[in-house]
Structure formats: C-alpha cells, structure tokens
Amino acid sequence: MNDVGELPLSDDCQPPMANGEVLFDEPWQGRVFAMALLLAEQECFAWDEFQTTLIEVIDDWEVSDAREGAYVYYEHFQEALKRVLASKNVVDSTELDARTAAFADRPHGHDH
Amino acid sequence: MTDSRMALRAEALESLLTEKGLVDADRIDETISFYNERVGPMNGAQVVARAWRDADFKARLLADGTAAIDEFGFSGGQVDKLVVVENTPGTHNVVVCTLCSCYPWAVLGLPPRWYKDPAYRSRVVREPRAVLKEFGTAIPGDTTVQVWDSSAEIRYMVLPAMPLSWAGQSHDILASKVSRDSMIGVQVLLD
C-alpha cells in the first residue's frame, strides 16, 4: 500500500496521531479516513481539493456556535468528504441523507 | 451531530460508494490496518502491563474495568462497560461477539477481520478449543475455556497471564510484548 504510505495531509489539518501513527477513536473514523484515501487514489477528487475543503470546514466550525462542543477531527473530515463528493457529483447529499435516515431506523442493539 | 449519527452517516456513505463500485470493504480494512494496527492495541497493552506490575491496579481493573481504564485518559474511551477477565491456570478466557462485531475498541483499536467473520463468531462458542488450536493456541485439558459474548452494552478484554520469566521487566518492555490477540484471548503469551 505504498500509495497511501505517506500521509497526504499538510500540517494544518493533520489527523490525531500517537507515536507517529494515525489515531482513530471509533471504528467509523477509520472507515471514513480509508474511504477518502481510496477515492482520491481513484481520482474521484484531487487530494488538494479535499484538503482545502477540510480546512474550510474546520474554519467554519471555529467561527460557528458549534464551537462550544468538543472538537472531533473526523466529524470535520467526514463533512469535508461529503462536500467534495457532492461537488464532484459522486454522491449526492440528498442520497446520503436518505441512506443515513434509513440506517437510523434499524433496530438498535449492536453496533457494527 | 452525535457520534452515533456520524457513525451511521459513515456507514451510509460506505454502502453508497460500494454500490457505485468505488470502494470495497476489504480495501477499506487494508487501509485502516495499515495506519491503525499498532495504535489501538497499544492502549490495551498499557493496561495489561500496569496490571501485571501493580496488584492494586489489577484489583481495580478486574472489579470495574471502565473506571480503571479511565485512569489512563485514553481518548475515545467511551466504552459503556468494559469487563476485564483474567486468565489463570484454571481458566482461559476468549472474547467474541456472536451477533456482529462488538469490540472494546477503546483499548484494542479496530477489530481484526477474522473477529467479524461469521465462522469465528459461531464456532468459537461451539468449539472454542478447536478454534483456538487453529490460532496455534493449545489450552491444557484441565483448563476451563470461558467464552465471553460481547454486546453493545458490555465489552470484554482478556488480561493475559504473564510468562513467569518476564517478572521484573519495565512497564514499557512488558507493554511492547502484549499482543492484541492475547487480549482477545486467541493467543497465550509465551517466553
């Protein structure tokens, strides 16, 4: 997996690291991170564009009311991915929201 | 947006991208492993190393795993209830989630692929010794094998037995020797 060996993010939007390795606090964070890398590899978007969007998302958050809440890097990462995929017509935001709502309606009990 | 909402949206995104043929679960797993493999389990290894060296901590850990790991301040430690089960000469513990893949990710990182495999999930309950043997782990006949079924509410972690020859080693050295699989219970630590 040489193509993702170098973490392609600039210093101002690096993900949380420990001992030089990426930290995922929850499983979904790893999956979103991996999806972004794989989509960039397939040229669904340029990594620069994703990075620029991520910086915008974090900047937006910093001036918003949500600033009161905890900073969770991967929430911003996922939001940036959503925006980039919508702008590239890869995944429509409405389609994503509908699928998310459908999953939310499943019986609760176990995570995946 | 709450974490569970974010998790749902990530799952929804993965399902849509999979349908479009842009990602698949295996490639995602490989990518995550590449970045994640050693980080998550290191938290659990810290817990195990401390328990081996500090009897008071070990007692607290076995009495209330959730409270005891709070002392480490791991980020993302939102495990509703963590139960730590100790391997002893009389009992070997192994963890599974028979319904899906509930896993103590705060201490062990992301679950390995085989943990989510239906074969492991169903077989380890029926024939734990045979499954352990496939992992290269032979459990003596007079040792009870106890299987713990995780759920969204209760996650289990195994406190493996420390090989006697490791006694007196430093925390960091001990932690470096604790494998992920030993904390799931499919491996026994050897000299």
mmCIF file of C-alpha atoms in Angstrom:
data_model
loop_
_atom_site.group_PDB
_atom_site.id
_atom_site.type_symbol
_atom_site.label_atom_id
_atom_site.label_comp_id
_atom_site.label_asym_id
_atom_site.label_seq_id
_atom_site.Cartn_x
_atom_site.Cartn_y
_atom_site.Cartn_z
ATOM 1 C CA MET A 1 0.000 0.000 0.000
ATOM 2 C CA ASN A 2 2.754 2.388 -0.976
ATOM 3 C CA ASP A 3 0.350 4.869 -2.436
ATOM 4 C CA VAL A 4 -1.050 5.788 0.960
ATOM 5 C CA GLY A 5 2.120 5.289 2.951
ATOM 6 C CA GLU A 6 2.849 8.981 3.125
ATOM 7 C CA LEU A 7 0.058 10.730 4.932
ATOM 8 C CA PRO A 8 -1.153 13.194 2.337
ATOM 9 C CA LEU A 9 -2.254 15.955 4.656
ATOM 10 C CA SER A 10 -0.494 19.207 5.352
ATOM 11 C CA ASP A 11 0.478 20.231 8.866
ATOM 12 C CA ASP A 12 -2.530 22.436 9.439
ATOM 13 C CA CYS A 13 -5.033 19.617 9.027
ATOM 14 C CA GLN A 14 -3.236 16.557 10.305
ATOM 15 C CA PRO A 15 -5.362 13.910 11.958
ATOM 16 C CA PRO A 16 -4.738 12.978 15.595
ATOM 17 C CA MET A 17 -1.531 10.992 15.897
ATOM 18 C CA ALA A 18 0.197 8.948 18.571
ATOM 19 C CA ASN A 19 3.723 7.666 18.210
ATOM 20 C CA GLY A 20 3.655 8.888 14.629
ATOM 21 C CA GLU A 21 0.583 6.860 13.764
ATOM 22 C CA VAL A 22 -2.945 7.911 12.971
ATOM 23 C CA LEU A 23 -5.386 7.546 15.846
ATOM 24 C CA PHE A 24 -8.965 6.525 15.336
ATOM 25 C CA ASP A 25 -11.177 6.920 18.369
ATOM 26 C CA GLU A 26 -14.049 4.995 16.841
ATOM 27 C CA PRO A 27 -14.390 2.491 14.001
ATOM 28 C CA TRP A 28 -16.326 4.831 11.697
ATOM 29 C CA GLN A 29 -13.451 7.290 11.782
ATOM 30 C CA GLY A 30 -11.051 4.753 10.327
ATOM 31 C CA ARG A 31 -13.516 3.814 7.622
ATOM 32 C CA VAL A 32 -14.122 7.424 6.588
ATOM 33 C CA PHE A 33 -10.385 8.086 6.554
ATOM 34 C CA ALA A 34 -9.755 4.993 4.414
ATOM 35 C CA MET A 35 -12.614 5.813 2.034
ATOM 36 C CA ALA A 36 -11.207 9.293 1.436
ATOM 37 C CA LEU A 37 -7.759 7.893 0.630
ATOM 38 C CA LEU A 38 -9.175 5.233 -1.697
ATOM 39 C CA LEU A 39 -11.413 7.714 -3.533
ATOM 40 C CA ALA A 40 -8.505 10.097 -4.050
ATOM 41 C CA GLU A 41 -6.426 7.213 -5.390
ATOM 42 C CA GLN A 42 -9.160 6.600 -7.948
ATOM 43 C CA GLU A 43 -9.122 10.292 -8.817
ATOM 44 C CA CYS A 44 -12.690 10.924 -7.718
ATOM 45 C CA PHE A 45 -11.155 14.147 -6.453
ATOM 46 C CA ALA A 46 -7.698 15.604 -6.084
ATOM 47 C CA TRP A 47 -6.274 15.378 -2.602
ATOM 48 C CA ASP A 48 -5.545 19.121 -2.654
ATOM 49 C CA GLU A 49 -9.242 19.806 -3.160
ATOM 50 C CA PHE A 50 -10.161 17.615 -0.242
ATOM 51 C CA GLN A 51 -7.567 19.254 1.939
ATOM 52 C CA THR A 52 -8.774 22.732 1.017
ATOM 53 C CA THR A 53 -12.353 21.725 1.808
ATOM 54 C CA LEU A 54 -11.306 20.240 5.136
ATOM 55 C CA ILE A 55 -9.583 23.479 6.102
ATOM 56 C CA GLU A 56 -12.762 25.399 5.160
ATOM 57 C CA VAL A 57 -14.931 23.050 7.213
ATOM 58 C CA ILE A 58 -12.702 23.444 10.262
ATOM 59 C CA ASP A 59 -12.604 27.226 9.779
ATOM 60 C CA ASP A 60 -16.406 27.327 9.542
ATOM 61 C CA TRP A 61 -16.687 25.347 12.758
ATOM 62 C CA GLU A 62 -14.291 27.633 14.578
ATOM 63 C CA VAL A 63 -16.490 30.682 13.985
ATOM 64 C CA SER A 64 -19.806 28.880 14.477
ATOM 65 C CA ASP A 65 -21.937 28.249 17.561
ATOM 66 C CA ALA A 66 -20.916 24.608 17.406
ATOM 67 C CA ARG A 67 -17.520 25.780 18.678
ATOM 68 C CA GLU A 68 -18.925 25.118 22.174
ATOM 69 C CA GLY A 69 -18.927 21.369 21.503
ATOM 70 C CA ALA A 70 -15.904 19.096 21.509
ATOM 71 C CA TYR A 71 -13.548 19.195 18.558
ATOM 72 C CA VAL A 72 -13.714 15.850 16.811
ATOM 73 C CA TYR A 73 -11.353 15.875 13.883
ATOM 74 C CA TYR A 74 -13.139 13.129 11.965
ATOM 75 C CA GLU A 75 -16.504 14.871 12.142
ATOM 76 C CA HIS A 76 -14.912 17.627 10.090
ATOM 77 C CA PHE A 77 -13.145 15.101 7.924
ATOM 78 C CA GLN A 78 -16.448 13.383 7.145
ATOM 79 C CA GLU A 79 -18.184 16.694 6.457
ATOM 80 C CA ALA A 80 -15.389 17.669 4.056
ATOM 81 C CA LEU A 81 -15.663 14.335 2.284
ATOM 82 C CA LYS A 82 -19.418 14.766 1.970
ATOM 83 C CA ARG A 83 -18.985 18.229 0.435
ATOM 84 C CA VAL A 84 -16.301 17.154 -2.013
ATOM 85 C CA LEU A 85 -18.273 14.114 -3.164
ATOM 86 C CA ALA A 86 -21.357 16.282 -3.681
ATOM 87 C CA SER A 87 -19.435 18.905 -5.650
ATOM 88 C CA LYS A 88 -17.931 16.176 -7.867
ATOM 89 C CA ASN A 89 -21.333 14.515 -8.364
ATOM 90 C CA VAL A 90 -20.014 11.275 -6.882
ATOM 91 C CA VAL A 91 -22.513 11.052 -4.021
ATOM 92 C CA ASP A 92 -25.450 13.417 -3.856
ATOM 93 C CA SER A 93 -26.048 14.873 -0.373
ATOM 94 C CA THR A 94 -29.752 14.064 -0.534
ATOM 95 C CA GLU A 95 -28.973 10.475 -1.405
ATOM 96 C CA LEU A 96 -26.564 10.253 1.515
ATOM 97 C CA ASP A 97 -29.025 11.803 3.947
ATOM 98 C CA ALA A 98 -31.749 9.383 2.824
ATOM 99 C CA ARG A 99 -29.498 6.357 3.291
ATOM 100 C CA THR A 100 -28.380 7.627 6.702
ATOM 101 C CA ALA A 101 -32.011 8.056 7.761
ATOM 102 C CA ALA A 102 -32.825 4.544 6.545
ATOM 103 C CA PHE A 103 -29.960 3.097 8.598
ATOM 104 C CA ALA A 104 -31.081 5.098 11.626
ATOM 105 C CA ASP A 105 -34.437 3.321 11.504
ATOM 106 C CA ARG A 106 -32.916 -0.112 12.035
ATOM 107 C CA PRO A 107 -33.490 -1.847 15.361
ATOM 108 C CA HIS A 108 -30.910 -0.808 17.941
ATOM 109 C CA GLY A 109 -28.758 -3.124 19.985
ATOM 110 C CA HIS A 110 -25.439 -3.833 18.353
ATOM 111 C CA ASP A 111 -23.011 -1.664 16.546
ATOM 112 C CA HIS A 112 -21.018 -2.779 13.543
ATOM 113 C CA MET B 1 -24.136 15.726 15.325
ATOM 114 C CA THR B 2 -23.646 12.903 17.792
ATOM 115 C CA ASP B 3 -21.056 10.215 17.318
ATOM 116 C CA SER B 4 -23.658 7.598 16.558
ATOM 117 C CA ARG B 5 -25.149 9.851 13.903
ATOM 118 C CA MET B 6 -21.687 10.295 12.398
ATOM 119 C CA ALA B 7 -21.182 6.546 12.501
ATOM 120 C CA LEU B 8 -24.469 5.998 10.682
ATOM 121 C CA ARG B 9 -23.567 8.539 8.037
ATOM 122 C CA ALA B 10 -20.174 6.880 7.550
ATOM 123 C CA GLU B 11 -21.898 3.531 7.133
ATOM 124 C CA ALA B 12 -24.409 5.054 4.698
ATOM 125 C CA LEU B 13 -21.571 6.594 2.708
ATOM 126 C CA GLU B 14 -19.730 3.292 2.575
ATOM 127 C CA SER B 15 -22.823 1.471 1.334
ATOM 128 C CA LEU B 16 -23.431 4.042 -1.417
ATOM 129 C CA LEU B 17 -19.787 4.050 -2.511
ATOM 130 C CA THR B 18 -19.738 0.258 -2.506
ATOM 131 C CA GLU B 19 -22.824 0.179 -4.737
ATOM 132 C CA LYS B 20 -21.091 2.574 -7.097
ATOM 133 C CA GLY B 21 -18.096 0.252 -7.196
ATOM 134 C CA LEU B 22 -15.747 2.909 -5.801
ATOM 135 C CA VAL B 23 -14.745 1.214 -2.552
ATOM 136 C CA ASP B 24 -14.988 -2.243 -1.094
ATOM 137 C CA ALA B 25 -14.825 -3.428 2.485
ATOM 138 C CA ASP B 26 -11.558 -5.317 2.010
ATOM 139 C CA ARG B 27 -9.664 -2.328 0.658
ATOM 140 C CA ILE B 28 -11.027 -0.182 3.473
ATOM 141 C CA ASP B 29 -9.925 -2.771 6.042
ATOM 142 C CA GLU B 30 -6.461 -2.974 4.491
ATOM 143 C CA THR B 31 -6.074 0.777 4.515
ATOM 144 C CA ILE B 32 -7.195 1.072 8.117
ATOM 145 C CA SER B 33 -4.891 -1.728 9.232
ATOM 146 C CA PHE B 34 -2.018 -0.052 7.531
ATOM 147 C CA TYR B 35 -2.477 3.055 9.668
ATOM 148 C CA ASN B 36 -4.041 1.619 12.748
ATOM 149 C CA GLU B 37 -2.640 -1.782 13.510
ATOM 150 C CA ARG B 38 -0.332 -0.947 16.346
ATOM 151 C CA VAL B 39 -2.053 2.082 17.854
ATOM 152 C CA GLY B 40 -5.274 0.723 19.279
ATOM 153 C CA PRO B 41 -3.931 -2.453 20.841
ATOM 154 C CA MET B 42 -1.170 -0.410 22.468
ATOM 155 C CA ASN B 43 -3.753 1.116 24.793
ATOM 156 C CA GLY B 44 -4.789 -2.326 25.967
ATOM 157 C CA ALA B 45 -1.139 -3.358 26.276
ATOM 158 C CA GLN B 46 -0.532 -0.413 28.617
ATOM 159 C CA VAL B 47 -3.419 -1.568 30.768
ATOM 160 C CA VAL B 48 -2.135 -5.144 30.867
ATOM 161 C CA ALA B 49 1.452 -4.125 31.662
ATOM 162 C CA ARG B 50 0.291 -1.966 34.534
ATOM 163 C CA ALA B 51 -1.956 -4.696 35.904
ATOM 164 C CA TRP B 52 0.972 -7.128 35.891
ATOM 165 C CA ARG B 53 3.158 -4.730 37.869
ATOM 166 C CA ASP B 54 0.605 -3.170 40.181
ATOM 167 C CA ALA B 55 -1.603 -5.503 42.209
ATOM 168 C CA ASP B 56 -3.852 -2.688 43.443
ATOM 169 C CA PHE B 57 -4.485 -1.519 39.907
ATOM 170 C CA LYS B 58 -5.164 -5.090 38.816
ATOM 171 C CA ALA B 59 -7.755 -5.458 41.558
ATOM 172 C CA ARG B 60 -9.452 -2.229 40.457
ATOM 173 C CA LEU B 61 -9.287 -3.317 36.820
ATOM 174 C CA LEU B 62 -10.969 -6.648 37.478
ATOM 175 C CA ALA B 63 -13.561 -5.047 39.771
ATOM 176 C CA ASP B 64 -14.533 -2.250 37.368
ATOM 177 C CA GLY B 65 -12.733 -2.179 34.036
ATOM 178 C CA THR B 66 -14.416 1.007 32.829
ATOM 179 C CA ALA B 67 -13.360 3.016 35.885
ATOM 180 C CA ALA B 68 -9.850 1.563 35.890
ATOM 181 C CA ILE B 69 -9.102 2.466 32.271
ATOM 182 C CA ASP B 70 -10.388 5.985 32.919
ATOM 183 C CA GLU B 71 -7.158 6.428 34.888
ATOM 184 C CA PHE B 72 -5.262 6.276 31.587
ATOM 185 C CA GLY B 73 -7.284 9.024 29.936
ATOM 186 C CA PHE B 74 -7.375 7.295 26.564
ATOM 187 C CA SER B 75 -9.142 9.415 24.019
ATOM 188 C CA GLY B 76 -12.283 7.843 22.670
ATOM 189 C CA GLY B 77 -12.729 5.727 25.743
ATOM 190 C CA GLN B 78 -16.494 5.799 25.550
ATOM 191 C CA VAL B 79 -16.955 2.165 26.377
ATOM 192 C CA ASP B 80 -20.249 1.867 28.197
ATOM 193 C CA LYS B 81 -18.994 -1.033 30.229
ATOM 194 C CA LEU B 82 -15.642 -2.745 29.943
ATOM 195 C CA VAL B 83 -15.254 -6.029 31.755
ATOM 196 C CA VAL B 84 -11.723 -7.393 32.080
ATOM 197 C CA VAL B 85 -11.434 -11.136 32.568
ATOM 198 C CA GLU B 86 -8.234 -12.655 33.873
ATOM 199 C CA ASN B 87 -6.570 -15.753 32.510
ATOM 200 C CA THR B 88 -5.444 -18.065 35.286
ATOM 201 C CA PRO B 89 -4.011 -21.579 35.325
ATOM 202 C CA GLY B 90 -7.579 -22.831 35.766
ATOM 203 C CA THR B 91 -9.407 -20.636 33.248
ATOM 204 C CA HIS B 92 -8.640 -19.354 29.780
ATOM 205 C CA ASN B 93 -10.913 -16.585 28.502
ATOM 206 C CA VAL B 94 -11.762 -15.757 24.923
ATOM 207 C CA VAL B 95 -13.902 -12.922 23.596
ATOM 208 C CA VAL B 96 -16.385 -12.951 20.734
ATOM 209 C CA CYS B 97 -19.425 -11.051 19.564
ATOM 210 C CA THR B 98 -21.787 -13.675 18.230
ATOM 211 C CA LEU B 99 -24.226 -11.182 16.726
ATOM 212 C CA CYS B 100 -21.877 -8.825 14.930
ATOM 213 C CA SER B 101 -18.551 -7.365 15.924
ATOM 214 C CA CYS B 102 -18.898 -5.515 19.226
ATOM 215 C CA TYR B 103 -15.357 -4.987 20.405
ATOM 216 C CA PRO B 104 -13.548 -2.962 23.090
ATOM 217 C CA TRP B 105 -12.055 -0.609 20.528
ATOM 218 C CA ALA B 106 -11.050 1.969 23.146
ATOM 219 C CA VAL B 107 -8.411 -0.447 24.393
ATOM 220 C CA LEU B 108 -7.875 -2.706 21.381
ATOM 221 C CA GLY B 109 -8.355 -0.458 18.365
ATOM 222 C CA LEU B 110 -10.342 -1.771 15.456
ATOM 223 C CA PRO B 111 -11.325 -5.426 15.370
ATOM 224 C CA PRO B 112 -9.273 -7.710 13.145
ATOM 225 C CA ARG B 113 -11.027 -9.076 10.110
ATOM 226 C CA TRP B 114 -11.434 -12.576 11.446
ATOM 227 C CA TYR B 115 -13.235 -11.239 14.530
ATOM 228 C CA LYS B 116 -16.080 -10.145 12.240
ATOM 229 C CA ASP B 117 -16.046 -13.402 10.329
ATOM 230 C CA PRO B 118 -19.244 -15.436 10.848
ATOM 231 C CA ALA B 119 -17.156 -18.608 11.140
ATOM 232 C CA TYR B 120 -15.220 -17.294 14.148
ATOM 233 C CA ARG B 121 -18.350 -15.839 15.720
ATOM 234 C CA SER B 122 -20.334 -19.048 15.614
ATOM 235 C CA ARG B 123 -17.582 -21.625 16.017
ATOM 236 C CA VAL B 124 -15.761 -20.145 18.986
ATOM 237 C CA VAL B 125 -18.858 -20.682 21.106
ATOM 238 C CA ARG B 126 -19.452 -24.261 19.929
ATOM 239 C CA GLU B 127 -15.897 -25.499 19.765
ATOM 240 C CA PRO B 128 -13.575 -22.939 21.351
ATOM 241 C CA ARG B 129 -10.661 -25.346 21.754
ATOM 242 C CA ALA B 130 -10.704 -26.247 18.064
ATOM 243 C CA VAL B 131 -10.814 -22.587 17.050
ATOM 244 C CA LEU B 132 -8.004 -21.692 19.455
ATOM 245 C CA LYS B 133 -5.946 -24.534 18.066
ATOM 246 C CA GLU B 134 -6.301 -23.011 14.611
ATOM 247 C CA PHE B 135 -4.748 -19.865 16.054
ATOM 248 C CA GLY B 136 -1.885 -22.053 17.270
ATOM 249 C CA THR B 137 -3.108 -21.893 20.847
ATOM 250 C CA ALA B 138 -3.363 -25.169 22.721
ATOM 251 C CA ILE B 139 -5.212 -24.966 26.020
ATOM 252 C CA PRO B 140 -4.480 -27.755 28.540
ATOM 253 C CA GLY B 141 -7.346 -30.177 29.010
ATOM 254 C CA ASP B 142 -7.741 -29.325 32.683
ATOM 255 C CA THR B 143 -8.094 -25.593 31.960
ATOM 256 C CA THR B 144 -11.645 -24.357 31.531
ATOM 257 C CA VAL B 145 -12.226 -22.307 28.378
ATOM 258 C CA GLN B 146 -14.665 -19.498 29.065
ATOM 259 C CA VAL B 147 -16.192 -17.662 26.085
ATOM 260 C CA TRP B 148 -17.476 -14.120 26.638
ATOM 261 C CA ASP B 149 -20.094 -12.805 24.225
ATOM 262 C CA SER B 150 -19.777 -9.032 23.778
ATOM 263 C CA SER B 151 -22.660 -6.709 23.144
ATOM 264 C CA ALA B 152 -23.133 -3.021 22.554
ATOM 265 C CA GLU B 153 -23.536 -2.646 26.317
ATOM 266 C CA ILE B 154 -20.712 -4.824 27.625
ATOM 267 C CA ARG B 155 -17.300 -5.232 26.022
ATOM 268 C CA TYR B 156 -14.766 -7.726 27.258
ATOM 269 C CA MET B 157 -10.992 -7.693 27.288
ATOM 270 C CA VAL B 158 -8.771 -10.533 28.413
ATOM 271 C CA LEU B 159 -5.995 -9.930 30.926
ATOM 272 C CA PRO B 160 -3.488 -12.487 29.670
ATOM 273 C CA ALA B 161 -1.201 -14.381 32.015
ATOM 274 C CA MET B 162 2.352 -13.065 32.146
ATOM 275 C CA PRO B 163 5.070 -15.605 31.424
ATOM 276 C CA LEU B 164 6.999 -16.061 34.680
ATOM 277 C CA SER B 165 10.314 -15.155 33.066
ATOM 278 C CA TRP B 166 9.026 -11.638 32.332
ATOM 279 C CA ALA B 167 8.731 -10.742 36.024
ATOM 280 C CA GLY B 168 10.634 -7.597 36.989
ATOM 281 C CA GLN B 169 10.720 -6.113 33.483
ATOM 282 C CA SER B 170 9.832 -2.471 32.919
ATOM 283 C CA HIS B 171 6.354 -1.272 32.072
ATOM 284 C CA ASP B 172 7.349 -0.270 28.542
ATOM 285 C CA ILE B 173 9.044 -3.548 27.772
ATOM 286 C CA LEU B 174 6.111 -5.526 29.094
ATOM 287 C CA ALA B 175 3.623 -3.405 27.150
ATOM 288 C CA SER B 176 5.567 -3.994 23.960
ATOM 289 C CA LYS B 177 5.208 -7.744 24.429
ATOM 290 C CA VAL B 178 1.433 -7.793 24.885
ATOM 291 C CA SER B 179 -0.235 -8.733 21.624
ATOM 292 C CA ARG B 180 -3.700 -7.782 20.506
ATOM 293 C CA ASP B 181 -4.641 -11.423 20.057
ATOM 294 C CA SER B 182 -3.684 -12.233 23.648
ATOM 295 C CA MET B 183 -6.159 -9.598 24.818
ATOM 296 C CA ILE B 184 -8.908 -11.127 22.675
ATOM 297 C CA GLY B 185 -7.912 -14.479 24.112
ATOM 298 C CA VAL B 186 -6.995 -16.371 20.956
ATOM 299 C CA GLN B 187 -3.323 -16.332 21.898
ATOM 300 C CA VAL B 188 -1.338 -17.218 25.008
ATOM 301 C CA LEU B 189 1.796 -15.161 25.644
ATOM 302 C CA LEU B 190 4.945 -17.252 25.668
ATOM 303 C CA ASP B 191 8.546 -16.526 26.596
#
